[in-house]
């Protein structure tokens, strides 16, 4: 007898997974090599913090033992931007990102060693990032030699 496990979220821009800034979602990597994608709407110039909480951060079982939870970010076209495997709560993945273009971005929950497990994904806004010095001859920045 053969059993199949349905995937809760696909690893593509057509995913049904959505995450709202200020909110959280839960998921499950059911099979080895599973990757779950979530759509998130971001505004240019605003810094966002994304946390993937698994075994280390108390948000699920992902990354337990010798496994390692991984959080990746993809741009509006579905192209890889960056990833993290630590820096967050209990050593779970945390990414900070400030987009230059507003739109729908994608977050991927996975395991570095193709493990399985449950997780919680959170998105928060750190607010608009002010430019401290302009890139023009009118800049207020000075350098003393």
Protein backbone atom coordinates (compact mmCIF):
# COMPACT_ATOMS: atom_id res chain seq x y z
CA UNK A 1 0.00 0.00 0.00
CA UNK A 2 1.32 3.44 -0.91
CA UNK A 3 0.55 6.70 0.86
CA UNK A 4 1.12 10.17 -0.52
CA UNK A 5 1.36 13.36 1.45
CA UNK A 6 -0.18 16.49 -0.03
CA UNK A 7 2.08 19.54 -0.14
CA UNK A 8 0.56 22.48 1.73
CA UNK A 9 2.34 25.22 -0.32
CA UNK A 10 4.07 25.03 -3.69
CA UNK A 11 7.59 26.32 -4.35
CA UNK A 12 6.62 28.69 -7.15
CA UNK A 13 5.22 32.18 -7.72
CA UNK A 14 1.80 30.51 -8.17
CA UNK A 15 1.80 29.46 -4.49
CA UNK A 16 -1.42 29.78 -2.49
CA UNK A 17 0.62 30.73 0.57
CA UNK A 18 0.35 34.36 1.65
CA UNK A 19 1.92 36.29 4.50
CA UNK A 20 0.83 39.72 5.65
CA UNK A 21 3.36 42.12 7.14
CA UNK A 22 2.64 42.19 10.88
CA UNK A 23 1.29 38.63 10.74
CA UNK A 24 2.43 35.05 10.76
CA UNK A 25 1.64 31.74 9.06
CA UNK A 26 2.39 28.13 9.90
CA UNK A 27 3.43 25.38 7.54
CA UNK A 28 4.89 21.93 7.24
CA UNK A 29 7.69 20.53 5.11
CA UNK A 30 6.07 17.13 4.68
CA UNK A 31 8.69 15.40 2.54
CA UNK A 32 12.47 15.58 2.15
CA UNK A 33 13.45 18.38 -0.26
CA UNK A 34 10.08 20.15 0.22
CA UNK A 35 10.12 23.93 -0.05
CA UNK A 36 7.17 26.19 0.80
CA UNK A 37 6.73 29.65 -0.77
CA UNK A 38 4.68 32.55 0.56
CA UNK A 39 3.68 35.75 -1.22
CA UNK A 40 4.28 38.98 0.70
CA UNK A 41 3.55 42.52 -0.48
CA UNK A 42 6.43 44.95 0.18
CA UNK A 43 6.80 48.70 -0.28
CA UNK A 44 9.98 50.28 -1.62
CA UNK A 45 12.09 52.05 1.01
CA UNK A 46 10.61 50.16 3.97
CA UNK A 47 12.79 47.74 5.91
CA UNK A 48 11.21 44.38 6.72
CA UNK A 49 12.29 41.62 9.10
CA UNK A 50 11.35 38.00 8.37
CA UNK A 51 11.70 35.20 10.93
CA UNK A 52 11.41 31.47 10.25
CA UNK A 53 10.80 29.86 13.62
CA UNK A 54 11.42 26.14 13.89
CA UNK A 55 12.87 23.93 16.60
CA UNK A 56 15.43 26.48 17.83
CA UNK A 57 12.98 29.41 18.10
CA UNK A 58 10.01 27.45 19.45
CA UNK A 59 7.83 27.82 16.34
CA UNK A 60 7.82 24.19 15.21
CA UNK A 61 10.01 21.16 14.61
CA UNK A 62 11.93 22.29 11.50
CA UNK A 63 15.71 22.24 11.93
CA UNK A 64 15.74 19.82 14.88
CA UNK A 65 18.85 17.77 15.58
CA UNK A 66 21.45 17.93 12.83
CA UNK A 67 19.02 19.66 10.43
CA UNK A 68 19.09 23.41 9.71
CA UNK A 69 16.10 25.60 8.83
CA UNK A 70 16.68 28.00 5.91
CA UNK A 71 14.75 31.14 4.90
CA UNK A 72 15.15 32.53 1.37
CA UNK A 73 13.82 35.65 -0.33
CA UNK A 74 12.86 35.93 -4.01
CA UNK A 75 12.07 39.13 -5.90
CA UNK A 76 8.90 40.11 -7.79
CA UNK A 77 9.93 37.94 -10.75
CA UNK A 78 10.64 34.90 -8.56
CA UNK A 79 14.43 35.29 -8.76
CA UNK A 80 16.62 34.53 -5.73
CA UNK A 81 17.78 37.55 -3.69
CA UNK A 82 19.26 36.18 -0.44
CA UNK A 83 18.91 33.57 2.31
CA UNK A 84 19.71 32.97 5.98
CA UNK A 85 20.14 29.97 8.24
CA UNK A 86 20.59 31.81 11.54
CA UNK A 87 20.67 35.35 13.04
CA UNK A 88 17.21 35.04 14.59
CA UNK A 89 15.40 33.74 17.66
CA UNK A 90 17.30 30.81 19.17
CA UNK A 91 19.51 30.65 16.08
CA UNK A 92 16.65 30.18 13.61
CA UNK A 93 16.78 32.12 10.31
CA UNK A 94 16.16 35.87 10.18
CA UNK A 95 16.35 38.13 7.12
CA UNK A 96 16.18 41.92 6.96
CA UNK A 97 15.41 43.46 3.60
CA UNK A 98 14.67 46.90 2.15
CA UNK A 99 13.22 46.64 -1.37
CA UNK A 100 13.92 49.31 -3.96
CA UNK A 101 10.78 48.32 -5.89
CA UNK A 102 7.28 47.84 -4.46
CA UNK A 103 5.49 44.61 -5.30
CA UNK A 104 4.90 40.98 -4.42
CA UNK A 105 7.99 39.16 -3.14
CA UNK A 106 8.30 35.53 -2.12
CA UNK A 107 9.65 33.88 1.03
CA UNK A 108 10.77 30.25 0.98
CA UNK A 109 10.83 28.00 4.04
CA UNK A 110 13.12 24.99 3.62
CA UNK A 111 15.74 22.87 5.35
CA UNK A 112 19.40 23.17 4.38
CA UNK A 113 19.80 19.38 4.54
CA UNK A 114 16.40 18.51 3.01
CA UNK A 115 14.80 17.70 6.36
CA UNK A 116 11.12 17.85 7.26
CA UNK A 117 9.19 19.60 10.02
CA UNK A 118 6.75 22.30 11.03
CA UNK A 119 7.48 26.02 11.27
CA UNK A 120 6.07 29.50 11.84
CA UNK A 121 6.94 32.33 9.44
CA UNK A 122 6.63 35.96 10.62
CA UNK A 123 6.95 39.31 8.81
CA UNK A 124 7.36 42.66 10.55
CA UNK A 125 8.02 46.17 9.32
CA UNK A 126 10.92 48.10 10.77
CA UNK A 127 9.63 51.26 9.07
CA UNK A 128 10.90 53.51 6.33
CA UNK A 129 14.63 53.76 5.94
CA UNK A 130 15.80 57.36 5.79
CA UNK A 131 18.76 58.19 3.60
CA UNK A 132 21.37 59.81 5.83
CA UNK A 133 23.35 61.46 2.99
CA UNK A 134 22.26 62.20 -0.54
CA UNK A 135 24.26 60.99 -3.53
CA UNK A 136 24.68 64.48 -5.01
CA UNK A 137 26.94 67.50 -4.74
CA UNK A 138 24.34 69.01 -2.40
CA UNK A 139 25.01 66.32 0.24
CA UNK A 140 25.29 67.42 3.88
CA UNK A 141 28.02 64.83 4.50
CA UNK A 142 31.56 66.03 5.06
CA UNK A 143 34.84 64.22 5.56
CA UNK A 144 37.74 65.78 7.45
CA UNK A 145 41.24 64.60 6.58
